[in-house]
Coordinates of C-alpha atoms in Angstrom, one line a residue:
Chain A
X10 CA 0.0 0.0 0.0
X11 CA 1.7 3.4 1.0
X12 CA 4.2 1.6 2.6
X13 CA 5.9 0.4 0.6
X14 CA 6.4 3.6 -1.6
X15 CA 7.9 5.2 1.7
X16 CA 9.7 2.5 2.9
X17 CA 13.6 3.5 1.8
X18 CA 12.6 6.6 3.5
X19 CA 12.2 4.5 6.5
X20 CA 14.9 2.4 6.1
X21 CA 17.1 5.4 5.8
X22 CA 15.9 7.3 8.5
X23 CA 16.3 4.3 10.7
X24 CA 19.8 3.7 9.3
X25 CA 20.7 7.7 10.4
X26 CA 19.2 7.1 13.7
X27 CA 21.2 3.9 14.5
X28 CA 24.6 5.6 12.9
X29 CA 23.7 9.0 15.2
X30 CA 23.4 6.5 17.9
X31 CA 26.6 4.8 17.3
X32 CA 28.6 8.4 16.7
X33 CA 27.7 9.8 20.1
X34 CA 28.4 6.6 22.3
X35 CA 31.7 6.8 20.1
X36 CA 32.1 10.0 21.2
X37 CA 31.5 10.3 24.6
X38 CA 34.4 7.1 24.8
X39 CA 36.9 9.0 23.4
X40 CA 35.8 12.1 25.4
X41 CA 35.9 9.9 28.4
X42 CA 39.0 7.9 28.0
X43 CA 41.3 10.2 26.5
X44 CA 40.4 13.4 29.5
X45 CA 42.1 12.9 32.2
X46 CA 41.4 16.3 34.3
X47 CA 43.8 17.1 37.1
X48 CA 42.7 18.1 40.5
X49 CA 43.2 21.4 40.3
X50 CA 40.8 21.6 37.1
X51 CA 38.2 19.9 38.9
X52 CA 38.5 22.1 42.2
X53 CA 38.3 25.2 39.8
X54 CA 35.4 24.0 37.8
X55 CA 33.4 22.6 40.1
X56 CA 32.8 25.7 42.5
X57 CA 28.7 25.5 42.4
X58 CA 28.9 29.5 43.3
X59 CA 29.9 30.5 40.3
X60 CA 26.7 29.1 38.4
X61 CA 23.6 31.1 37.9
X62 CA 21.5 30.2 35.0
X63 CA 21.5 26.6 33.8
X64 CA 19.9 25.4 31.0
X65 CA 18.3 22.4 31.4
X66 CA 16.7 21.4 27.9
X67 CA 16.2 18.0 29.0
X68 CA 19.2 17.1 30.5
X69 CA 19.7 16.8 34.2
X70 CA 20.4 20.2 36.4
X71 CA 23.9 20.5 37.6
X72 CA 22.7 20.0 40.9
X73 CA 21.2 17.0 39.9
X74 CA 24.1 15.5 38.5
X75 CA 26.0 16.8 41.9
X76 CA 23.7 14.7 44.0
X77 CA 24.8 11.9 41.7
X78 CA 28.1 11.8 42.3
X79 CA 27.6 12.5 46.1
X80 CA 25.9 9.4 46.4
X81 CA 28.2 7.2 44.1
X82 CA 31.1 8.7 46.0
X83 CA 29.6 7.5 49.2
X84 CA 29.0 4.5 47.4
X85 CA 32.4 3.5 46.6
X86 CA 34.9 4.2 49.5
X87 CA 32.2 1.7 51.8
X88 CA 32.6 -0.8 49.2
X89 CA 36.4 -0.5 49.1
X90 CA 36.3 -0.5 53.1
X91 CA 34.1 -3.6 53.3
X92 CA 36.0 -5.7 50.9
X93 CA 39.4 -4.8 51.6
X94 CA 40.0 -3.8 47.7
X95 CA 41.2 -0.2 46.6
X96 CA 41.6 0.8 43.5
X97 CA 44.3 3.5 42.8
X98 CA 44.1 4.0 39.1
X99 CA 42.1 2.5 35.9
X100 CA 42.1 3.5 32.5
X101 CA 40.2 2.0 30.0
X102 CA 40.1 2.1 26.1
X103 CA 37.1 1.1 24.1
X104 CA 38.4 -1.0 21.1
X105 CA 34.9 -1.7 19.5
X106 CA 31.4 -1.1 20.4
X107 CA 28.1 -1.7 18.4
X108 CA 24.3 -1.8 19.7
X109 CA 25.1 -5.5 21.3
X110 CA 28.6 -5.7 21.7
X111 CA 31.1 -4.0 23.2
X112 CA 35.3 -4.9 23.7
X113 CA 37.2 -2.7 25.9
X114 CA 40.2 -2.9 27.2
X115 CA 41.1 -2.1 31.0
X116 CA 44.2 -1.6 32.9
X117 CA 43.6 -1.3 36.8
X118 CA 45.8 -1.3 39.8
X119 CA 45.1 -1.7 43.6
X120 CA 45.8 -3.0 46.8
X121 CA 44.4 -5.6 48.6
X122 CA 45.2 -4.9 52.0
X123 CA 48.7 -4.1 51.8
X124 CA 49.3 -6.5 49.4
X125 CA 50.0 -4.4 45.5
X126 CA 48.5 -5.4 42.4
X127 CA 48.4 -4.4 38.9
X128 CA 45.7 -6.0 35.8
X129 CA 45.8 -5.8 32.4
X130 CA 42.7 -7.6 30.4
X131 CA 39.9 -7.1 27.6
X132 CA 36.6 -7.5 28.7
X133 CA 33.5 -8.2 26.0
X134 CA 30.3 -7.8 27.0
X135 CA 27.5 -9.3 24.4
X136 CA 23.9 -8.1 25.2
X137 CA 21.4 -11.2 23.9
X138 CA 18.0 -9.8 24.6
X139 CA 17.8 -9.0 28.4
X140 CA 20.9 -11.4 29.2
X141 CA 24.2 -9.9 29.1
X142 CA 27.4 -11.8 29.4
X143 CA 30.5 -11.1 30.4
X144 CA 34.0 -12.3 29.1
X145 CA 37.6 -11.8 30.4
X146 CA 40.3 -12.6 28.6
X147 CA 44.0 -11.5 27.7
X148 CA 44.7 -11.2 31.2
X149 CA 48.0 -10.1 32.3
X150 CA 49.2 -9.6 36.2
X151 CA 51.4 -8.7 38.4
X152 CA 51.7 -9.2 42.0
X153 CA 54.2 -7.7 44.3
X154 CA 55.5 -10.7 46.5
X155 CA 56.0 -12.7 43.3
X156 CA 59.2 -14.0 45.1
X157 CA 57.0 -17.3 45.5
X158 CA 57.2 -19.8 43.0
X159 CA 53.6 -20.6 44.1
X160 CA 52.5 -17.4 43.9
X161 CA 53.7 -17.4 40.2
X162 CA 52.5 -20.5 39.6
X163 CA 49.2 -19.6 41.2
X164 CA 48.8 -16.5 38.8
X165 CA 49.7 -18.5 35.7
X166 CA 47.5 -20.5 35.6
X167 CA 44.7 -17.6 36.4
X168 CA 45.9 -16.0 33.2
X169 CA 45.4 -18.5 30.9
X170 CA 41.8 -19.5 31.7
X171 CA 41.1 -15.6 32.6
X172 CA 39.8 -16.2 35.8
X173 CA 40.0 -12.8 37.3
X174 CA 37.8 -13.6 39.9
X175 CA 39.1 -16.7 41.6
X176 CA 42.6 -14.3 41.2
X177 CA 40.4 -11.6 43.5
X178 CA 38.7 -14.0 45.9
X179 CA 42.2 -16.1 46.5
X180 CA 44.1 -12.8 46.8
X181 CA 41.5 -11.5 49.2
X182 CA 41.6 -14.4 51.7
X183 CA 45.8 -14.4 51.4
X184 CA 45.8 -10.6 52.0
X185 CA 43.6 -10.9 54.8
X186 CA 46.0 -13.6 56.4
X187 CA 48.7 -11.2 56.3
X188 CA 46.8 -8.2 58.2
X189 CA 45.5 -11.0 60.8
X190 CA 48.7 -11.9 61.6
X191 CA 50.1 -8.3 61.6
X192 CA 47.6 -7.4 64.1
X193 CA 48.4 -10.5 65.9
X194 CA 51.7 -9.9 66.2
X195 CA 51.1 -6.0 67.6
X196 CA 48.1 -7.1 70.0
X197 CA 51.1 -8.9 71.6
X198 CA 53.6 -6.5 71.9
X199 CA 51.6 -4.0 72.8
X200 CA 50.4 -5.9 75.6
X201 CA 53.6 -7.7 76.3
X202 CA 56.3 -5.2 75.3
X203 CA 59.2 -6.4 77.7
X204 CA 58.6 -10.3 76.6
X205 CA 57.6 -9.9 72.8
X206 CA 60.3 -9.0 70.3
X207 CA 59.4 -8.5 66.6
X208 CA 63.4 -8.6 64.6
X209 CA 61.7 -8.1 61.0
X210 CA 58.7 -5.5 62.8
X211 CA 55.1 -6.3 62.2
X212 CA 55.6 -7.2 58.7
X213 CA 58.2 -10.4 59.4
X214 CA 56.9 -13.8 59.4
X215 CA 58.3 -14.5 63.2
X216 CA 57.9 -13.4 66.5
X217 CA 60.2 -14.1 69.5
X218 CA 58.9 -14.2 73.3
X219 CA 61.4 -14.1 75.5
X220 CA 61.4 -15.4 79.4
X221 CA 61.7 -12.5 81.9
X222 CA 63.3 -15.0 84.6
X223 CA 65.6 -17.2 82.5
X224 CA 68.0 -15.0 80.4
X225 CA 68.8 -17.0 77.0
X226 CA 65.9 -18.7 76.6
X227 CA 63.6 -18.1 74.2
X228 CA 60.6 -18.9 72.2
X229 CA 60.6 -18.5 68.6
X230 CA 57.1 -18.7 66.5
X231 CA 57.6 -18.6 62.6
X232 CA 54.3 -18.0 61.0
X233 CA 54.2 -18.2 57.5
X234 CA 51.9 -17.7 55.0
X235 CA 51.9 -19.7 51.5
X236 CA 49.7 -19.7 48.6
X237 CA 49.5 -23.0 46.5
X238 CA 48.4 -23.5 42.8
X239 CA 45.3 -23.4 42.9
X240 CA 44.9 -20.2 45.1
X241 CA 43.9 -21.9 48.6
X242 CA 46.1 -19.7 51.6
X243 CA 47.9 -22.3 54.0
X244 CA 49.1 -21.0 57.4
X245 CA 52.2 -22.6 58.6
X246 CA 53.0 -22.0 62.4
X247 CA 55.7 -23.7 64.1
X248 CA 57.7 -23.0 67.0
X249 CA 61.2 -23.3 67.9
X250 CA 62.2 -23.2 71.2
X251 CA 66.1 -21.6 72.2
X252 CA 66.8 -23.1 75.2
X253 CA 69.9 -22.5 77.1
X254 CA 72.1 -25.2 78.5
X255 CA 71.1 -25.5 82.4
X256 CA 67.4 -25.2 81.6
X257 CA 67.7 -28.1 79.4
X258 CA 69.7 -30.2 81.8
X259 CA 66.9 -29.3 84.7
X260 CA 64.1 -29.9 82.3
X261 CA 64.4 -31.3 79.1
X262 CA 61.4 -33.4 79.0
X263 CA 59.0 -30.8 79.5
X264 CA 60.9 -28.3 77.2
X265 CA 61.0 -30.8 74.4
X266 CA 56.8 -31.1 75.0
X267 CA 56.4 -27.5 74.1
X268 CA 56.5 -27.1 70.2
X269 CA 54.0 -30.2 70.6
X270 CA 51.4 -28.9 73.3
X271 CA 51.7 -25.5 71.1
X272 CA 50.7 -27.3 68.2
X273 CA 47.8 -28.9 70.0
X274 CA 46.7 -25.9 71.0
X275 CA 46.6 -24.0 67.6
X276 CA 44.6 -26.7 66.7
X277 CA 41.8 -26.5 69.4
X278 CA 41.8 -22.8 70.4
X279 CA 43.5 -20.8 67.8
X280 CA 46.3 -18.9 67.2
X281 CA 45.9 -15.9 69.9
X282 CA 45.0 -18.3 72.4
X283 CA 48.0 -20.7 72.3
X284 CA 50.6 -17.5 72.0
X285 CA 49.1 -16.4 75.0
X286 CA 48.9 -19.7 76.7
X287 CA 53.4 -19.6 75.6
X288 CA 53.9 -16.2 77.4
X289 CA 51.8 -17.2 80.4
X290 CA 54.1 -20.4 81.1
X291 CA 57.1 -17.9 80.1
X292 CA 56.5 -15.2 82.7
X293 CA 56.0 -18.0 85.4
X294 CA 58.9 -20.3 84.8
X295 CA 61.1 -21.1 87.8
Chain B
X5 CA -8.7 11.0 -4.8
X6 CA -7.3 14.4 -4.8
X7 CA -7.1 14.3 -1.2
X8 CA -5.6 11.0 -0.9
X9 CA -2.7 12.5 -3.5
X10 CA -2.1 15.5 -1.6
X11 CA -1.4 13.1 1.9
X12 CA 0.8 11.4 -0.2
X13 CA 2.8 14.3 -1.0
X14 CA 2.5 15.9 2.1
X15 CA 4.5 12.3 3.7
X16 CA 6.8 12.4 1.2
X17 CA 7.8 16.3 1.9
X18 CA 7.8 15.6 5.5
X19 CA 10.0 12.2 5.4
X20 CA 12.5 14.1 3.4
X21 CA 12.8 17.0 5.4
X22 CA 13.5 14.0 8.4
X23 CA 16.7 12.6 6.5
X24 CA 18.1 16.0 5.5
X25 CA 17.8 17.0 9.5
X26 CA 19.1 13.8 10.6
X27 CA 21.8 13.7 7.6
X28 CA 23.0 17.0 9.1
X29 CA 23.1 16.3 12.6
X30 CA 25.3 12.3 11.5
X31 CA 27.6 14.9 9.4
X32 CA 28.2 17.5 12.3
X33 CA 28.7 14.1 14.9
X34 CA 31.0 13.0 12.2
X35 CA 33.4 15.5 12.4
X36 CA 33.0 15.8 16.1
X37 CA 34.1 12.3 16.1
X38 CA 37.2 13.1 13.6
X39 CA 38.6 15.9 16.0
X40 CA 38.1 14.3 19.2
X41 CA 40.1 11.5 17.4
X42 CA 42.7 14.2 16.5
X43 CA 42.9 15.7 19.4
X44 CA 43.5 12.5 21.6
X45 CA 47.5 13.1 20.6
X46 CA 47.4 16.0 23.1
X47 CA 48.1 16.1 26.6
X48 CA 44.9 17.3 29.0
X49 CA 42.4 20.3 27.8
X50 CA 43.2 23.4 26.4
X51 CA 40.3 25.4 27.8
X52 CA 39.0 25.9 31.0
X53 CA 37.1 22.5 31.5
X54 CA 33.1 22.6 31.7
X55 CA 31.6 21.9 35.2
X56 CA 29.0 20.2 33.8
X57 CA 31.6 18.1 31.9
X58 CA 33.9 17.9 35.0
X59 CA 30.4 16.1 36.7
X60 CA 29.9 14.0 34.0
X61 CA 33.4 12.9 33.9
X62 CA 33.7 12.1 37.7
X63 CA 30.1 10.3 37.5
X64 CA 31.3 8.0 34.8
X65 CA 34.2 6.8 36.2
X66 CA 32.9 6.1 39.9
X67 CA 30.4 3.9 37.6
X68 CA 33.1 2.0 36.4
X69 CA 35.1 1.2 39.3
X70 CA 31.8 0.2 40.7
X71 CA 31.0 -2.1 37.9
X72 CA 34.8 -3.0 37.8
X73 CA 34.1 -4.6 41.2
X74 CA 32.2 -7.4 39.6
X75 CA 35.7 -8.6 38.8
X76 CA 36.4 -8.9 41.9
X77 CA 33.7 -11.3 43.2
X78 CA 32.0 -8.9 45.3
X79 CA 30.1 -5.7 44.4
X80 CA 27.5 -3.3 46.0
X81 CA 26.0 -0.6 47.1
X82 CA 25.1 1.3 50.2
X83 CA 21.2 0.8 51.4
X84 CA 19.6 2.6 54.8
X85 CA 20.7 0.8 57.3
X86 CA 23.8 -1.7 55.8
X87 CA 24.8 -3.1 52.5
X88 CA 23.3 -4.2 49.7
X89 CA 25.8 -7.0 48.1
X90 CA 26.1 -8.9 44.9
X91 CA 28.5 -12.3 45.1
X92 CA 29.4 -12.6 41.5
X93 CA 30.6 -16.2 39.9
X94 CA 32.6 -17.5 37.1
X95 CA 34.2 -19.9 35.3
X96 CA 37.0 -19.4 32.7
X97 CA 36.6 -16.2 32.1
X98 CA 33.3 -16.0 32.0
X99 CA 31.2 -13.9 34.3
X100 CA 27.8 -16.2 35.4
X101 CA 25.2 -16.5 38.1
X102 CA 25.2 -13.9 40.9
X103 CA 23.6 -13.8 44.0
X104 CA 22.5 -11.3 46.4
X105 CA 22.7 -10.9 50.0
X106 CA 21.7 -7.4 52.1
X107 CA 23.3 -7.0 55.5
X108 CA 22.2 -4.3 58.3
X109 CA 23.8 -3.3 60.8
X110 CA 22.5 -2.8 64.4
X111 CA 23.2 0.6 65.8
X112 CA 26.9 1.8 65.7
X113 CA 27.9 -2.2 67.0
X114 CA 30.0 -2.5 63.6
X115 CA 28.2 -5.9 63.3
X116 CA 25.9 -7.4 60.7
X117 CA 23.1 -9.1 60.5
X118 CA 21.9 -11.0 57.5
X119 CA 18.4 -9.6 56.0
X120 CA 17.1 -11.0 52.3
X121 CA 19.5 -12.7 50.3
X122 CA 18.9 -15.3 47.0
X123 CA 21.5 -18.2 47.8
X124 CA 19.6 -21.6 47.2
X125 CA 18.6 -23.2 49.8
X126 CA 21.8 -26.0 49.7
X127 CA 24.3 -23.9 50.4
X128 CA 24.8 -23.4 54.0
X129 CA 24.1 -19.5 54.5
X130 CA 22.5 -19.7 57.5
X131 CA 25.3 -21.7 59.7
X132 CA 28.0 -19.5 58.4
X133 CA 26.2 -16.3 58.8
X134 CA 25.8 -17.9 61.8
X135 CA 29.4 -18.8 62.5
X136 CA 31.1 -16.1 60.9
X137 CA 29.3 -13.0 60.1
X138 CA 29.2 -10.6 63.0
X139 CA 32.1 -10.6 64.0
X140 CA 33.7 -11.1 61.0
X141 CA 31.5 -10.0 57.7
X142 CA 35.0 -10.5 55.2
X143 CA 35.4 -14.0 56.3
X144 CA 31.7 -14.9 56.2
X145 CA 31.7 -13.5 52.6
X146 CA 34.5 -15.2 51.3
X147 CA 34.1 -18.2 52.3
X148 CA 30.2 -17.9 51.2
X149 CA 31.7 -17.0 47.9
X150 CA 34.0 -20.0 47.1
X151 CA 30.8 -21.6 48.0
X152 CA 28.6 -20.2 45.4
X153 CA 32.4 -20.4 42.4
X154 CA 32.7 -23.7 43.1
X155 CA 29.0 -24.8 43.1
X156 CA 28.9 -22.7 39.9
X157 CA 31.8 -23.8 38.2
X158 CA 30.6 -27.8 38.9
X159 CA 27.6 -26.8 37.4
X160 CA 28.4 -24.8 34.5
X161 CA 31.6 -28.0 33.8
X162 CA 28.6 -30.4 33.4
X163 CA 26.6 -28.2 31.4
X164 CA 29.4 -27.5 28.7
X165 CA 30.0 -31.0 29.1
X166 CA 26.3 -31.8 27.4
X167 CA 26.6 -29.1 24.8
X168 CA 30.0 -30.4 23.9
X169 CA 29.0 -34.0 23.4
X170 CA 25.2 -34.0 22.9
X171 CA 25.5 -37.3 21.2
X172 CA 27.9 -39.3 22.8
X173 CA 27.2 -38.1 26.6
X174 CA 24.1 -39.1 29.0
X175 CA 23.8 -38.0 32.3
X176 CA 22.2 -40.8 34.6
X177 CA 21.9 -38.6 37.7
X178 CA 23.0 -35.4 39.3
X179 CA 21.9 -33.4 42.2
X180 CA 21.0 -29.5 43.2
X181 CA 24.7 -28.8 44.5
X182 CA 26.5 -31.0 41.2
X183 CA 28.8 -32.8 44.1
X184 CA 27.8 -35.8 42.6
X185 CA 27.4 -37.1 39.3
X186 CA 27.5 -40.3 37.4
X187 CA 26.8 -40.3 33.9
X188 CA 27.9 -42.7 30.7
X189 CA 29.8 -41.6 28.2
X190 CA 30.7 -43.5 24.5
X191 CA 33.9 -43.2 22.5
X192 CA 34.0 -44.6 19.0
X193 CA 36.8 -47.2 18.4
X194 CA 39.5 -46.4 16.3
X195 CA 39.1 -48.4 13.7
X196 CA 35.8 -50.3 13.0
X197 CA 34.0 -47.5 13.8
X198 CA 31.8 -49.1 16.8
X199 CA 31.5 -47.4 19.9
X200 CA 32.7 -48.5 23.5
X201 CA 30.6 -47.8 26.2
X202 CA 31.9 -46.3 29.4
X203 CA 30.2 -45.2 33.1
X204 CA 31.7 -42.1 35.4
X205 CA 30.7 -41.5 38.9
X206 CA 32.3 -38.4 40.7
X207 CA 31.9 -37.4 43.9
X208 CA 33.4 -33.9 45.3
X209 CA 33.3 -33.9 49.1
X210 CA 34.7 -30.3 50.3
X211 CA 31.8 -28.6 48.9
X212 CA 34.7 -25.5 48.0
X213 CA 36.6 -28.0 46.6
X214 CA 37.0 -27.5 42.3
X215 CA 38.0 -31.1 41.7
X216 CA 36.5 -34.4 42.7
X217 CA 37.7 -36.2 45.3
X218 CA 36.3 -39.4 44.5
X219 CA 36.2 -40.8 40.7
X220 CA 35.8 -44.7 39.2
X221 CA 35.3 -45.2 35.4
X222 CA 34.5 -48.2 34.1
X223 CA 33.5 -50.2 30.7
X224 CA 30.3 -51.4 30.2
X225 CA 31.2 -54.9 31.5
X226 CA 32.4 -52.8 35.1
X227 CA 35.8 -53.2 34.5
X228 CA 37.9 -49.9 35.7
X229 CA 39.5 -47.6 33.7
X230 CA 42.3 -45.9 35.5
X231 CA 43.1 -43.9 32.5
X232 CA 40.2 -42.3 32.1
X233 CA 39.5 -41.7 36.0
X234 CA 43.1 -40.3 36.0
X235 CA 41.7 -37.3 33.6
X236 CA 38.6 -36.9 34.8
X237 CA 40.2 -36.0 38.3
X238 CA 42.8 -33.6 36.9
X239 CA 40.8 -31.3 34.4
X240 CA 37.3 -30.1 33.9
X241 CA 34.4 -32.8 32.9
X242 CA 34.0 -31.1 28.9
X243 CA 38.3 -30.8 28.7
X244 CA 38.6 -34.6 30.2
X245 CA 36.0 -36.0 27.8
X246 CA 37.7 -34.0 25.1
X247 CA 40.9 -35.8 25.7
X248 CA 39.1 -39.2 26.3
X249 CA 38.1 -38.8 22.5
X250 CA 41.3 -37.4 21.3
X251 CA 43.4 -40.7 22.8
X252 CA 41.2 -43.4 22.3
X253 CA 39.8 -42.3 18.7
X254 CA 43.3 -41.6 17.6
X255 CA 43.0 -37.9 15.9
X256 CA 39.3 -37.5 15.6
X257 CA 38.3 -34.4 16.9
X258 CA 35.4 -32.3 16.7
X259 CA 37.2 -29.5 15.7

């Protein structure tokens, strides 16, 4: 009927719609990724005094927008808290993007606790009606502490089948090892300073506890911290006892029973516990 | 008839004055596009930058390091009294199933409480919200998420497994958490083209664990294959299969 006189009208205005579409997404990537405004620009510009009229003309009001990014600001620094991830910079570059597809390509540092990171990947996300999926792959890290031939190992193997996410979660739980046991180790020498000594600080992987009655004997705990293959954290404790040569004469039986009772007691009441248990029999030794 | 001709015309003026507007508007985004592209060789902005830009700027990349935390496992957003979470899975590189959990917390206490959430019923939320999450909400959630990756990752193993080998693979039974599965599985013989028949049965007893712990494959007649339980310990259900076919059947693969 008449439609099909009009119809290359309507194919071509759809076709300039979709291309208009397709320009300004293009645009506002470039915009986005190749800006990088410095703080003093964005403390200049962003002085809400200076505006008076602001034209709206469909878009949202400046104060609109600043409302926005209050509550994505507030957003983001809670998140970080909570998971123990910060981010300290990302840049990303767009390498293709169509109405239901779009490759990009990201490079983002962080820390994870104390523990540095740095990620280099392409991510392609493919929207199939109302599902979209997500796709890592070309991944590239680095981790400080890569001194571990686990470690290495561990993020190998991550790489090739792009599991960015197992990387996270297993770095999480490792990182969180190594804050537990820094605040381990300064609970105790805050509360014991004249018995606990720390050789390598907080951040060393052994502490010593020394007796207050015997000089040269001495309790060392090693506790270290590995990460195997697959990404599973393993605690290692030990203990090593320095024991000088009258003490071992008087006692030797009960001194050679006290790496063994310690490791009994990690296993039924935990690390804090048994260190404390070692400096209580420490401070009352004959 | 008259009329009818002068709608006609009327459409046709109007749908051309459409693509002339819209034929501008694609030419002036054009060479937007072409200087924006030319420009990206130089270092920051010339001008004074926009506050309204400056906003737009600063909006769009909190969004990204928000969605960027998908990647990490964990992502979410701040509700009235807690946190609104999403536990995201994957496997190989693929992003899949995610799961939601909102915590409140009580007061100032700096402890949570577990409100709605959608984890399926056999994973055990409630003991280790139980367990773990007041005191200690990071260790409740990561363990809760190697939960949810592994559960996923079993699932989404059998499930490429199927699409893989359609034909030649029949699962006999499987249940909700995929920790254990037994299913038969056919090979064709190298050279008279026949097929030999073969059972699996896996069992994966640490619920976090991402490989089996317990495996027997056998022929048809029930005699054990060590070969074959060998591989399907050590790599994924769809990879194992795939290198099933490629030793037994010589060099046929699918491609």
């Amino acid at each position: 009927m008449d439609k099909s006189i009009f119809q290359p009208y309507e194919d071509e205005i759809r076709a300039l719609e979709e291309e208009i579409w397709l320009l300004t997404e293009k645009y506002k990537d470039i915009r986005q990724e190749s800006i990088s405004f410095s703080d003093e620009d964005i403390l200049q510009s962003t002085s809400f005094q200076r505006e008076t009229q602001e034209e709206t003309n469909g878009q949202e009001s400046l104060s609109e927008l600043k409302a926005q990014l209050e509550s994505l600001e507030a957003d983001l620094p809670s998140l970080m808290k909570f998971t123990g991830f910060h981010f300290t910079s990302h840049s990303k570059k767009t390498l293709e993007r169509t109405r239901n597809r779009t490759v990009e390509k990201h490079r983002l540092s962080g820390k994870c606790h104390s523990l540095s990171f740095q990620l280099e990947f392409q991510l392609l996300e493919v929207q199939d009606n109302e599902k979209v999926s997500t796709v890592v792959s070309d991944l590239s890290i680095i981790m400080e502490s890569g001194e571990d031939s686990n470690v290495s190992k561990f993020v190998s193997s991550t790489e090739e089948c792009g599991d960015v996410v197992t990387f996270f979660r297993s770095l999480s739980t490792y990182a969180e090892w190594f804050e537990h046991r820094r605040r381990t180790f300064l609970h105790f020498k805050a509360k014991y300073p004249d018995i606990v000594t720390l050789p390598e600080g907080l951040g060393g992987d052994f502490i010593i506890l020394r007796s207050p009655k015997v000089s040269g004997f001495e309790l060392v705990i090693v506790w270290k911290i590995h990460l195997n293959e697959e990404g599973t954290t393993i605690p290692v404790l030990d203990l090593l006892p320095k024991v000088p040569e009258q003490v071992l004469e008087n006692s030797m039986t009960s001194v050679e029973n006290i790496p063994g009772s310690f490791r009994s007691a990690l296993r039924l009441f935990g690390i804090e516990v048994s260190i404390e248990n070692l400096i209580k029999v420490l401070r009352s030794e004959k | 008839a008259q009329e009818r001709q002068e709608q006609l015309q009327e459409r046709e003026k109007f749908l051309k004055s459409r693509i002339q507007e819209l034929r501008q508007r694609r030419d002036a985004l054009r060479e937007k596009v072409r200087q924006a592209v030319s420009e990206l060789g130089n270092l920051g902005i010339a001008s004074e930058p926009d506050p309204r830009e400056v906003l737009e700027w600063k909006i769009q990349k909190c969004r990204e390091l928000l969605r960027l935390f998908r990647l990490t496992g964990i992502s979410g957003k701040l509700s009235p009294h807690g946190i609104s979470l999403s536990l995201h899975t994957s496997f190989e590189g693929s992003l899949l199933d995610s799961f939601h959990l909102e915590l409140q917390e009580r007061g100032d206490s700096g402890r949570f409480w577990l409100c709605r959430h959608s984890v399926p019923p056999f994973i055990p939320l409630e003991r280790l919200a139980r367990e773990l999450l007041p005191r200690n909400p990071r260790q409740f959630l990561g363990i809760l998420c190697r939960h949810l990756n592994t559960f996923v990752g079993r699932r989404e193993q059998l499930r490429k497994l199927q699409e893989e080998f359609p034909d030649s693979v029949q699962v006999l039974s499987q249940n909700s958490l995929c920790n254990f599965l037994s299913f038969r599985y056919r090979i064709p013989a190298e050279s008279s083209g026949e097929f030999q028949e073969f059972r699996a049965q896996l069992r994966y007893r640490d619920p976090t664990g991402t490989r089996p712990d317990d495996v027997t494959a056998v022929t048809g007649d029930g005699v054990a294959v060590p070969e074959h339980s060998e591989l399907l310990r050590r790599l994924p259900l769809h990879r194992a299969l795939r290198q099933i076919h490629d030793t037994t059947a010589g060099t046929t693969t699918t491609g």
